[in-house]
Short mmCIF file of C-alpha atoms in Angstrom, two decimals:
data_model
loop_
_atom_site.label_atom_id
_atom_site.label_comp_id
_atom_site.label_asym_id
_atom_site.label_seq_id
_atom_site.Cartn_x
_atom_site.Cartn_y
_atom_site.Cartn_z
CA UNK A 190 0.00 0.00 0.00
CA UNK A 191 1.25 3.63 -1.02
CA UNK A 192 1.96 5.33 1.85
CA UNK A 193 0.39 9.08 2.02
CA UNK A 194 2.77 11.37 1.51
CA UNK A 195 3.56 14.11 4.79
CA UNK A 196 3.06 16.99 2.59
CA UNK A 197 -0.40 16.48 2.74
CA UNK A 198 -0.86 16.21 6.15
CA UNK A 199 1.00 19.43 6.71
CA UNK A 200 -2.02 20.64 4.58
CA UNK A 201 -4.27 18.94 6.43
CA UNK A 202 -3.15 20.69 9.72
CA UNK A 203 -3.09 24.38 8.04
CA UNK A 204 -6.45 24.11 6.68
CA UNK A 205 -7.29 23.64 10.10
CA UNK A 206 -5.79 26.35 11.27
CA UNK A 207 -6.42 28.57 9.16
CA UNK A 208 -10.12 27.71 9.92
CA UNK A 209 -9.52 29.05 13.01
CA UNK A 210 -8.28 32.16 12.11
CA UNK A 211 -10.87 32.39 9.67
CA UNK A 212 -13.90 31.85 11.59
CA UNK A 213 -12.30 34.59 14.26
CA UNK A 214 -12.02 37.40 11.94
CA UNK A 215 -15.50 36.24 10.10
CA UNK A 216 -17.44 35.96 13.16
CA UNK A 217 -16.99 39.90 13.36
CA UNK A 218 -20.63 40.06 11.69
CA UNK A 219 -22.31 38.13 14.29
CA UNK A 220 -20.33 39.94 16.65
CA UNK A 221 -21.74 43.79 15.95
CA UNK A 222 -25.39 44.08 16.94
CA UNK A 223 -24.29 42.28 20.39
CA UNK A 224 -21.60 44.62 21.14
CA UNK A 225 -23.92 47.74 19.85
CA UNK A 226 -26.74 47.05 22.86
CA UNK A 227 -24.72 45.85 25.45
CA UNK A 228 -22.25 48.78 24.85
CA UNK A 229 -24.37 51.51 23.68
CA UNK A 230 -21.41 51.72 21.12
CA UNK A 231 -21.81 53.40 17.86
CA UNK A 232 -21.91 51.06 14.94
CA UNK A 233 -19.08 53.12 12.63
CA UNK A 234 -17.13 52.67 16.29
CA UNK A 235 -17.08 49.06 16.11
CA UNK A 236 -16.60 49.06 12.00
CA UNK A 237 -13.57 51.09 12.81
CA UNK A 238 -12.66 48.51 15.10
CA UNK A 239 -13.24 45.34 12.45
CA UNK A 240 -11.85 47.77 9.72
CA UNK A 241 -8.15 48.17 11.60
CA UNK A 242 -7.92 44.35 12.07
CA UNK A 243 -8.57 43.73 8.46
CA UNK A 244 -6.10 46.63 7.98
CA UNK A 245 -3.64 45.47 10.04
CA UNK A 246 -3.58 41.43 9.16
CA UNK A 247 -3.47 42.71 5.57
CA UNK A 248 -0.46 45.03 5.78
CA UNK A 249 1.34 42.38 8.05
CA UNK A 250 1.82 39.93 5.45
CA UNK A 251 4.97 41.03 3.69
CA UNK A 252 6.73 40.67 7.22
CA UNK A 253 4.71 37.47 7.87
CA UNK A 254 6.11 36.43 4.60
CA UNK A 255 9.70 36.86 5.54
CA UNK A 256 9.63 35.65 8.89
CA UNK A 257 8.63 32.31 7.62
CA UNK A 258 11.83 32.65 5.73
CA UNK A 259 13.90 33.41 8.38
CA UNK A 260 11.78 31.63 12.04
CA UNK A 261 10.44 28.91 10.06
CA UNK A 262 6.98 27.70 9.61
CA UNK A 263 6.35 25.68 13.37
CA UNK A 264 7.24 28.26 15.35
CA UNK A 265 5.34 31.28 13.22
CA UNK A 266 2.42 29.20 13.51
CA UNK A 267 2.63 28.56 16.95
CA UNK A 268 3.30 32.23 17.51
CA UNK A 269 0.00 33.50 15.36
CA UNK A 270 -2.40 30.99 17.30
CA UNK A 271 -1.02 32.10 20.87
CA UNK A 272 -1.85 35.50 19.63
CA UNK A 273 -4.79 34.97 18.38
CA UNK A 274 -5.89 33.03 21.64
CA UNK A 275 -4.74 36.15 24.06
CA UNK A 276 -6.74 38.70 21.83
CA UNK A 277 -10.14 36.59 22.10
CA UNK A 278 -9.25 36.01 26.05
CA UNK A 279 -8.69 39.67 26.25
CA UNK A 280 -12.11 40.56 24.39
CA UNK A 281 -14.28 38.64 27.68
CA UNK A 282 -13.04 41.57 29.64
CA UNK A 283 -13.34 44.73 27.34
CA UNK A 284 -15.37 47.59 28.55
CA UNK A 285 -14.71 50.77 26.68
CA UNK A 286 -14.71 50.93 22.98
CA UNK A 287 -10.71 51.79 22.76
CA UNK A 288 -10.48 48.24 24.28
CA UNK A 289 -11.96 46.93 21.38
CA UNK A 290 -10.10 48.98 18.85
CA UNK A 291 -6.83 47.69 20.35
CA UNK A 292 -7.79 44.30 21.34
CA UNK A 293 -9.50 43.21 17.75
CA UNK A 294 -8.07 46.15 15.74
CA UNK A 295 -4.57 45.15 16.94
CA UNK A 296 -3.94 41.73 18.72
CA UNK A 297 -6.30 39.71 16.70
CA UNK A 298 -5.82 41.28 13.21
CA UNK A 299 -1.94 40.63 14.06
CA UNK A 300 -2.88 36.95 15.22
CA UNK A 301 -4.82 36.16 11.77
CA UNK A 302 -2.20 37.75 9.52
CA UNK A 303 0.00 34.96 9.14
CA UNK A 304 -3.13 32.61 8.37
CA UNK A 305 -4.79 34.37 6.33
CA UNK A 306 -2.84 36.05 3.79
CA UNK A 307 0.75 34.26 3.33
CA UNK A 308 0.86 30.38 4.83
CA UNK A 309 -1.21 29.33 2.04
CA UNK A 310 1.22 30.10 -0.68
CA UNK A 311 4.13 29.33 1.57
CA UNK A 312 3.04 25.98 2.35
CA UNK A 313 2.01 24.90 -1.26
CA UNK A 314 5.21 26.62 -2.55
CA UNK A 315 7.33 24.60 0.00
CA UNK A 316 5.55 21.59 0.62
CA UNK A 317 4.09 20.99 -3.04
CA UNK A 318 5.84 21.27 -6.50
CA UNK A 319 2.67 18.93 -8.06
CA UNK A 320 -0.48 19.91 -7.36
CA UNK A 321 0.23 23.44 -6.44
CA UNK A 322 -2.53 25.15 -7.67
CA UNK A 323 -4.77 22.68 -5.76
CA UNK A 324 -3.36 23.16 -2.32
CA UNK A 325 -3.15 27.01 -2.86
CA UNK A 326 -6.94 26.27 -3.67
CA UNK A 327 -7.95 23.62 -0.96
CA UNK A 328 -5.64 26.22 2.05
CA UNK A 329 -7.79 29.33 0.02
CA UNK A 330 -11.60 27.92 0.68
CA UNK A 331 -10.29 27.13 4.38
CA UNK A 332 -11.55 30.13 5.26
CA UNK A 333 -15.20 29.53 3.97
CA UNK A 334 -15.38 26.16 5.59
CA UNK A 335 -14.80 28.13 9.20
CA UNK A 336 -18.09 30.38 8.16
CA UNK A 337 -19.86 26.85 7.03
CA UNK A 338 -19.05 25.18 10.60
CA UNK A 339 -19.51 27.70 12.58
CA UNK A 340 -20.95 30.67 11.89
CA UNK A 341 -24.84 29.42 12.65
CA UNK A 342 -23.20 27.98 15.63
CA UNK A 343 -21.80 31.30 17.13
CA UNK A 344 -25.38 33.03 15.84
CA UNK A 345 -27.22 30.09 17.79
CA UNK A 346 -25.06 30.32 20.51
CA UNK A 347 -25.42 34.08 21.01
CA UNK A 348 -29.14 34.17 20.58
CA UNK A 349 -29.69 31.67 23.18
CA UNK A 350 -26.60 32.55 26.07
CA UNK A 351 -24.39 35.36 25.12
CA UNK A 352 -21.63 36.12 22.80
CA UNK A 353 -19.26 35.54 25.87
CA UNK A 354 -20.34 31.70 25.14
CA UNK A 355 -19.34 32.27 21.15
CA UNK A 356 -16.38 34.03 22.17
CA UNK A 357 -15.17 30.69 24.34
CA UNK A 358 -15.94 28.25 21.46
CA UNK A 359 -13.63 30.03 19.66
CA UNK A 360 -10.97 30.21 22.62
CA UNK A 361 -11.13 26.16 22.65
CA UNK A 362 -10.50 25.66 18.90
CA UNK A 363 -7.80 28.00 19.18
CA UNK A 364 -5.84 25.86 21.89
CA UNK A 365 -7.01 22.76 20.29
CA UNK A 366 -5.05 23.61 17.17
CA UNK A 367 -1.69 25.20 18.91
CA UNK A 368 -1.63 21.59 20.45
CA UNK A 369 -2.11 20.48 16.67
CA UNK A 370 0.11 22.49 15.62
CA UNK A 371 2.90 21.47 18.02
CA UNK A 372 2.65 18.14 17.33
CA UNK A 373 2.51 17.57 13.25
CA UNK A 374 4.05 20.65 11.83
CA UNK A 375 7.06 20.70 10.34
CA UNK A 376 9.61 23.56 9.18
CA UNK A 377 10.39 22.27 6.05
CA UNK A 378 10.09 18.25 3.60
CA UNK A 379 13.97 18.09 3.89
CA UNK A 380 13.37 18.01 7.96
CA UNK A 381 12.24 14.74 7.74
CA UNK A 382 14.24 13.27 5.19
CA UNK A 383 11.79 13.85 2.03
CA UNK A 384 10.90 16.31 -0.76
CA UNK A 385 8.18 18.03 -1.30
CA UNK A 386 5.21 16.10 -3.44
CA UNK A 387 5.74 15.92 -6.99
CA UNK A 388 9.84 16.74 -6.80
CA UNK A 389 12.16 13.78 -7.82
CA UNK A 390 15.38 15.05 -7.33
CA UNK A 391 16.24 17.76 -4.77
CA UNK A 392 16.77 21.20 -6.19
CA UNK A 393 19.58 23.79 -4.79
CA UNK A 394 17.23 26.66 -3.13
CA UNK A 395 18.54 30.52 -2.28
CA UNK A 396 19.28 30.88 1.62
CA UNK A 397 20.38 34.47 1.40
CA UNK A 398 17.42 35.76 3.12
CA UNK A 399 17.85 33.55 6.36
CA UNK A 400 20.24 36.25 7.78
CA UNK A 401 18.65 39.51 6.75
CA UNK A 402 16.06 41.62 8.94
CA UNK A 403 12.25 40.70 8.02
CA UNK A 404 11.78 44.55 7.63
CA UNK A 405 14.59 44.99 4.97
CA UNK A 406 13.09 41.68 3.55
CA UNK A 407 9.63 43.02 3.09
CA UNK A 408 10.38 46.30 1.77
CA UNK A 409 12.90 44.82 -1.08
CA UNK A 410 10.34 42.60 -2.60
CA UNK A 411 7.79 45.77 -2.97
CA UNK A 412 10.71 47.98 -4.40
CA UNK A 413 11.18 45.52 -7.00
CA UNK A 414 7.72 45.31 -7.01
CA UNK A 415 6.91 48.41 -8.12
CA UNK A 416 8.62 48.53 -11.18
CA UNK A 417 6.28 46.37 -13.05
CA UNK A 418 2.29 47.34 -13.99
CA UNK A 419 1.50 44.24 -13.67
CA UNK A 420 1.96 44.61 -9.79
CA UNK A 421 -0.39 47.71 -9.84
CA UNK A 422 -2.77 45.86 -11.83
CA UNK A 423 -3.19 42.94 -9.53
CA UNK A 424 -2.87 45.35 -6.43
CA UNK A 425 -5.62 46.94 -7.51
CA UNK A 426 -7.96 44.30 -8.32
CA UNK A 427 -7.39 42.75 -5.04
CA UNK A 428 -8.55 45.96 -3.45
CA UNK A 429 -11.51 45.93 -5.22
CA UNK A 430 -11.41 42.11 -4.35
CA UNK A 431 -10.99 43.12 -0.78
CA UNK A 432 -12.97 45.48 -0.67
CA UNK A 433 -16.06 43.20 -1.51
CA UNK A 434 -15.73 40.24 -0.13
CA UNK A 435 -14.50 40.53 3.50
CA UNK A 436 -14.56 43.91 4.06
CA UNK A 437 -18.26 44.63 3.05
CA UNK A 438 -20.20 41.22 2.88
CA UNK A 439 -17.87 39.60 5.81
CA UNK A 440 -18.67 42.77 8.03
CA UNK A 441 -21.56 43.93 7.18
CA UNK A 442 -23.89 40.92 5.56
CA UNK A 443 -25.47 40.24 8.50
CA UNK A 444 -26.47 43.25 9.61
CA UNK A 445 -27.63 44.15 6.27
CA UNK A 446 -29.94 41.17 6.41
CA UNK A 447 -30.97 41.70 10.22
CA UNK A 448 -32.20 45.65 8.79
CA UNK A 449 -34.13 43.94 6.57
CA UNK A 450 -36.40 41.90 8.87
CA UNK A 451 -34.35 38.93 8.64
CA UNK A 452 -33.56 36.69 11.81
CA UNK A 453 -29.78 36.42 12.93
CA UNK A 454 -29.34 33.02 13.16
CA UNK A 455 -31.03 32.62 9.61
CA UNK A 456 -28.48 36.01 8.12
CA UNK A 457 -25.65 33.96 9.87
CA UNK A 458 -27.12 30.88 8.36
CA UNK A 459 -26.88 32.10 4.54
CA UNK A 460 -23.47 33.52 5.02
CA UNK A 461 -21.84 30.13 5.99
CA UNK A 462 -24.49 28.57 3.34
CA UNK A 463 -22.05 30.77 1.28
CA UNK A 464 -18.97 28.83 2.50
CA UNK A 465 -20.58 25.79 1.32
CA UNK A 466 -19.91 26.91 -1.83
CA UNK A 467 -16.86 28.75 -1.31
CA UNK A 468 -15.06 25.83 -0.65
CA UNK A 469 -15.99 24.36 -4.07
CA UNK A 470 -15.47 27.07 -6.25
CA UNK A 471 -12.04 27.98 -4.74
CA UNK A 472 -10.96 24.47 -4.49
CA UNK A 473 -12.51 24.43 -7.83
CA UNK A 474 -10.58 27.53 -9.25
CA UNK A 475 -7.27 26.09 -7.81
CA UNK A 476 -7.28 23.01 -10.23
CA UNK A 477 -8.36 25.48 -12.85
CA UNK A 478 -5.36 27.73 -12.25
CA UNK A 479 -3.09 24.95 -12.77
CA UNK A 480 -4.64 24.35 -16.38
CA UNK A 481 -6.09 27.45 -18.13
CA UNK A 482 -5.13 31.48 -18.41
CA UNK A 483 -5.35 32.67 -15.48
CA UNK A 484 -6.26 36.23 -16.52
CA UNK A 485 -9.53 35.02 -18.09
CA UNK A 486 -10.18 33.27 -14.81
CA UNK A 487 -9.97 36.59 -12.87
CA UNK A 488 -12.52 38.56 -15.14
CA UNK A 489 -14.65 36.51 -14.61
CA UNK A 490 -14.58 35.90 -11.42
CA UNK A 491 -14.48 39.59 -10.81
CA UNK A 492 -17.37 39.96 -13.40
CA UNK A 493 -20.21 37.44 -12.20
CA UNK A 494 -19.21 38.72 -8.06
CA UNK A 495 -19.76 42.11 -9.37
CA UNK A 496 -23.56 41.28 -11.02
CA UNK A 497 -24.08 39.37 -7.66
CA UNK A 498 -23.70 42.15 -5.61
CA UNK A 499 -26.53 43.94 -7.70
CA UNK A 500 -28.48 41.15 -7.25
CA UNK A 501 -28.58 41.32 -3.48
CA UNK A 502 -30.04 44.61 -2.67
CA UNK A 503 -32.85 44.27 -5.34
CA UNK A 504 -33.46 40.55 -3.34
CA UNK A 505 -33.90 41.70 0.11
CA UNK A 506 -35.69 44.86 -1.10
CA UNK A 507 -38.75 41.96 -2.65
CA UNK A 508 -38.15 40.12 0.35
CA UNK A 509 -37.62 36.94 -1.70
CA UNK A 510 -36.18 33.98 -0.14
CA UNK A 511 -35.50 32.67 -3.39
CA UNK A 512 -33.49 35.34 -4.78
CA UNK A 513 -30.93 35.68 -2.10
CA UNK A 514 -30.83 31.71 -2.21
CA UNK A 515 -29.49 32.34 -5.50
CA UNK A 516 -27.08 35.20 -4.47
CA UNK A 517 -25.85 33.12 -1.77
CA UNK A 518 -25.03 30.37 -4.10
CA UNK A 519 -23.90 32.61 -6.93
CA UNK A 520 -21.81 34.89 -4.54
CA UNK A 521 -20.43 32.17 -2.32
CA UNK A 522 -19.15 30.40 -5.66
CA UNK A 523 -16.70 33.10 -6.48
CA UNK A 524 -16.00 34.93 -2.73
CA UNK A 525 -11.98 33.79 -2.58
CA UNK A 526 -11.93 31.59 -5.95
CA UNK A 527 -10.06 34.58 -6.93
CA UNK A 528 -7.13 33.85 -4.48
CA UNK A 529 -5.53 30.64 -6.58
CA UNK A 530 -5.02 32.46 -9.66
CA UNK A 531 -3.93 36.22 -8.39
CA UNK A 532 -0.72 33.84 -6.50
CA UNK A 533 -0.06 31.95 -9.98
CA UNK A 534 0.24 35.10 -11.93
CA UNK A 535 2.16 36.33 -8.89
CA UNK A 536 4.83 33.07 -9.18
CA UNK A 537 5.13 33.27 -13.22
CA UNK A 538 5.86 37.07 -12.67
CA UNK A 539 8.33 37.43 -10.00
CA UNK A 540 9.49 33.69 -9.44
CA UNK A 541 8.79 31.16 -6.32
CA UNK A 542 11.53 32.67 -4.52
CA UNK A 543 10.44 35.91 -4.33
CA UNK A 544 6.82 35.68 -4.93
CA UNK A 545 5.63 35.03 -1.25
CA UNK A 546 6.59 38.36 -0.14
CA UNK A 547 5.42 40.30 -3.40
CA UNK A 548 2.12 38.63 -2.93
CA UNK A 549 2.60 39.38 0.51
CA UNK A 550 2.32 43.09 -0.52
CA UNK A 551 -0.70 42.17 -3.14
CA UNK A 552 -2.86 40.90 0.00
CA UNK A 553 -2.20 44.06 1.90
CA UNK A 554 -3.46 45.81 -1.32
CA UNK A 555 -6.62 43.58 -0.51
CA UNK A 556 -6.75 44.30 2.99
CA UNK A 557 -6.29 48.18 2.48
CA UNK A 558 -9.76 47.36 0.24
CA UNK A 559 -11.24 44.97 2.87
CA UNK A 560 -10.97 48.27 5.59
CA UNK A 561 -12.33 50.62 3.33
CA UNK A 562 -15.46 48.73 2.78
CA UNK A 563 -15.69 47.64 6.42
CA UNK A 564 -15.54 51.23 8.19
CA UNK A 565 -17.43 52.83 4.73
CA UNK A 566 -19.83 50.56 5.41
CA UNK A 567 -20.62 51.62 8.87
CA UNK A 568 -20.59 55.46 7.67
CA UNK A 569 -22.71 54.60 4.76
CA UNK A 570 -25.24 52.84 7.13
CA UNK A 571 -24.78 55.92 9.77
CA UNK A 572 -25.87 58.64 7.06
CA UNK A 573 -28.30 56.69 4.84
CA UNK A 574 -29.77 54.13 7.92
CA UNK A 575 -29.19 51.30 5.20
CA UNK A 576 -26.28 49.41 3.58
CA UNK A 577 -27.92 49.59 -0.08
CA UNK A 578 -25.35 51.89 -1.81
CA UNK A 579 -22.30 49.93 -0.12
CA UNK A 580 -23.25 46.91 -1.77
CA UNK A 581 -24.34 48.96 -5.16
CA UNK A 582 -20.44 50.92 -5.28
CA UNK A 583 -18.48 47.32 -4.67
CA UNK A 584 -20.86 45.80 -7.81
CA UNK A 585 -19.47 48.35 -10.01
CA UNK A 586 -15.78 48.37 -8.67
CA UNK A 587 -15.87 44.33 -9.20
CA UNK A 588 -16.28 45.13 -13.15
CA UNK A 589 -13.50 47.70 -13.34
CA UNK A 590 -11.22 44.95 -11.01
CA UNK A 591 -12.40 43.23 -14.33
CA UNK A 592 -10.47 45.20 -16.83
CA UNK A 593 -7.51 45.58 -14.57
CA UNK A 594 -6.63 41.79 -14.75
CA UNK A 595 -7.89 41.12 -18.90
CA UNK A 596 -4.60 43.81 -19.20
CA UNK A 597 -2.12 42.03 -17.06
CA UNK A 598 0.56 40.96 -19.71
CA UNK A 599 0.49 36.79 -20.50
CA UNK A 600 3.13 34.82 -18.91
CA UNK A 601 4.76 31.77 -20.02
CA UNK A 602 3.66 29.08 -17.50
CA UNK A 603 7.25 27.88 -17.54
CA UNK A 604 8.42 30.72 -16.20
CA UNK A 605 8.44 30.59 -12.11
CA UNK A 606 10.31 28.04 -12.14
CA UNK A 607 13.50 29.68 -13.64
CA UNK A 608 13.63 32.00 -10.95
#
């Protein structure tokens, strides 16, 4: 019998992690109206609070990206999860809004950063030379399997104790996986005497950045970054990517639905209904990155999420149960499916070597987007008492994210791995 090979269980173990991380920064939307009454806190506060943590994970990726370089993979995971288990802890006692700010804006957004922008590329870049697209694609929809799980959970949870109870759920899964984590992770294939999956023979790698500071790391790859359009052209589709996906329907979804007349635990319910099909269509658009232009693969993406977005004010406005049935399918589809392809064009581009970081700087791009959309939408809903025009503007950014990628100069697929 053909024994599994370990690369796959050091997937195994990130997904799971990054599950966790997921379903804390997600759970932000459940989170709101229960912090709004038993605070008396304004609702742009606490956006502000959600928007600096998507700010902050976002912009911490770069430096994620070459500490992994330089600590190794065990011991940044280990880190992120500890952090992300003191920020929760630290949310059970919070009383004044700046608490908040810090504790969710700072600690947690810091905590998720690792998980949620770089490991996924680092680990399939590392770990995987066949299949790469895949695991970039299988790591990607972690994230939406977290809302699936869990979200209705946390909704049901809150409805019937408090979010205190949510909050603790969370706090468990969080030590659960630093055990995990301790346990099965490993730095790197040659650690244990293999390669990664798919290699034959081993392959002399660059070392030179083992030795460097993170900071100087960072801030090399987005100098040589900058030179090229293509850069600005993905940068700026994944703000507009940010910008609609976590930022406005992570944050603000729920609340959208719950102004509408619709119950939390059934707003909560379609969201992770969403991550049903999030995990297919990103897994999905991982093996399809692997095989077709991946330039055509963003415009549409960006396309059909941007019609979907149109979609969902006109469905809640009719009060039809079937129509946002079919935005949540629709939407859900194509919510990170555009992850696997943005980090292939990123590889053929700037290499393996040094694509990690760059793409490090890409997400940030993304999270810059994903706080915009998150505090906007709190201002929008302040001044107009609805969400309606938030969800309108993102529709019509997704179709110019559209024409940024369709521009992005073709590269040979050959070409990240002569770098």
């Amino acid at each position: 019998m053909k024994r599994i090979h370990y690369s796959w269980f050091i997937l195994v173990v990130t997904f799971f992690s990054i599950i966790v991380a997921g379903i804390t920064m997600s759970s932000s939307g459940v989170f709101i109206d229960s912090f709004e009454k038993e605070f008396n806190w304004d609702r742009s506060l606490i956006a502000l609070a959600f928007a600096v943590s998507l700010f902050l994970y976002g912009f911490s990726g770069p430096f994620m990206a070459a500490l992994l370089e330089i600590a190794g993979l065990k011991k940044m995971m280990l880190g992120a999860m500890a952090t992300l288990f003191v920020g929760m802890l630290l949310t059970l006692f919070m009383t004044q809004s700046w608490q908040l700010i810090i504790i969710w804006g700072g600690i947690i957004g810091l905590g998720a950063s690792l998980f949620l922008t770089v490991l996924s590329p680092y680990v399939a870049n590392h770990w995987f030379v066949k299949s790469r697209g895949l695991a970039v694609g299988i790591l990607t929809a972690s994230t939406a399997t977290g809302q699936l799980i869990l979200l209705p959970i946390l909704a049901i949870i809150i409805e019937h104790y408090s979010w205190r109870w949510a909050i603790g759920l969370i706090l468990i899964l969080s030590m659960v996986m630093f055990i995990t984590i301790s346990i099965f992770i490993k730095n790197k294939p040659q650690d244990i005497g293999i390669l990664p999956y798919g290699m034959e023979e081993e392959v002399e790698t660059q070392k030179e950045n083992h030795k460097k500071n993170p900071i100087i790391i960072a801030f090399n790859g987005l100098f040589e970054a900058i030179k090229k359009k293509e850069f600005w052209l993905l940068a700026g589709s994944f703000f507009i990517c940010g910008l609609s996906t976590s930022g406005l329907v992570g944050t603000h979804f729920v609340s959208y639905c719950i102004s509408f007349g619709v119950p939390l635990v059934t707003a909560a319910s379609f969201l992770s209904f969403m991550g049903v099909f999030n995990l297919v269509g990103t897994t999905l658009s991982g093996w399809l990155s692997d095989r077709f232009d991946n330039r055509w693969l963003l415009f549409w993406y960006y396309l059909l999420r941007g019609m979907s977005l149109l979609l969902l004010p006109y469905a809640l406005m009719q009060g039809s149960f079937t129509l946002l049935t079919i935005f949540t399918i629709f939407y859900g589809l194509d919510w990170i499916a555009t992850v696997p392809p943005t980090i292939t064009i990123s590889r053929q581009i700037f290499g393996t070597n040094k694509s990690g970081i760059i793409y490090g700087w890409i997400f940030a791009s993304h999270q810059a987007g994903a706080a915009v959309a998150a505090y906007g939408g709190g201002l929008i809903y302040k001044f107009f008492d609805s969400y309606t025009w938030a969800f309108f503007l993102a529709g019509m950014f997704c179709a110019l994210a559209s024409l940024f990628v369709i521009i992005v100069k073709k590269q040979p697929p050959h070409q990240a791995n002569t770098r």
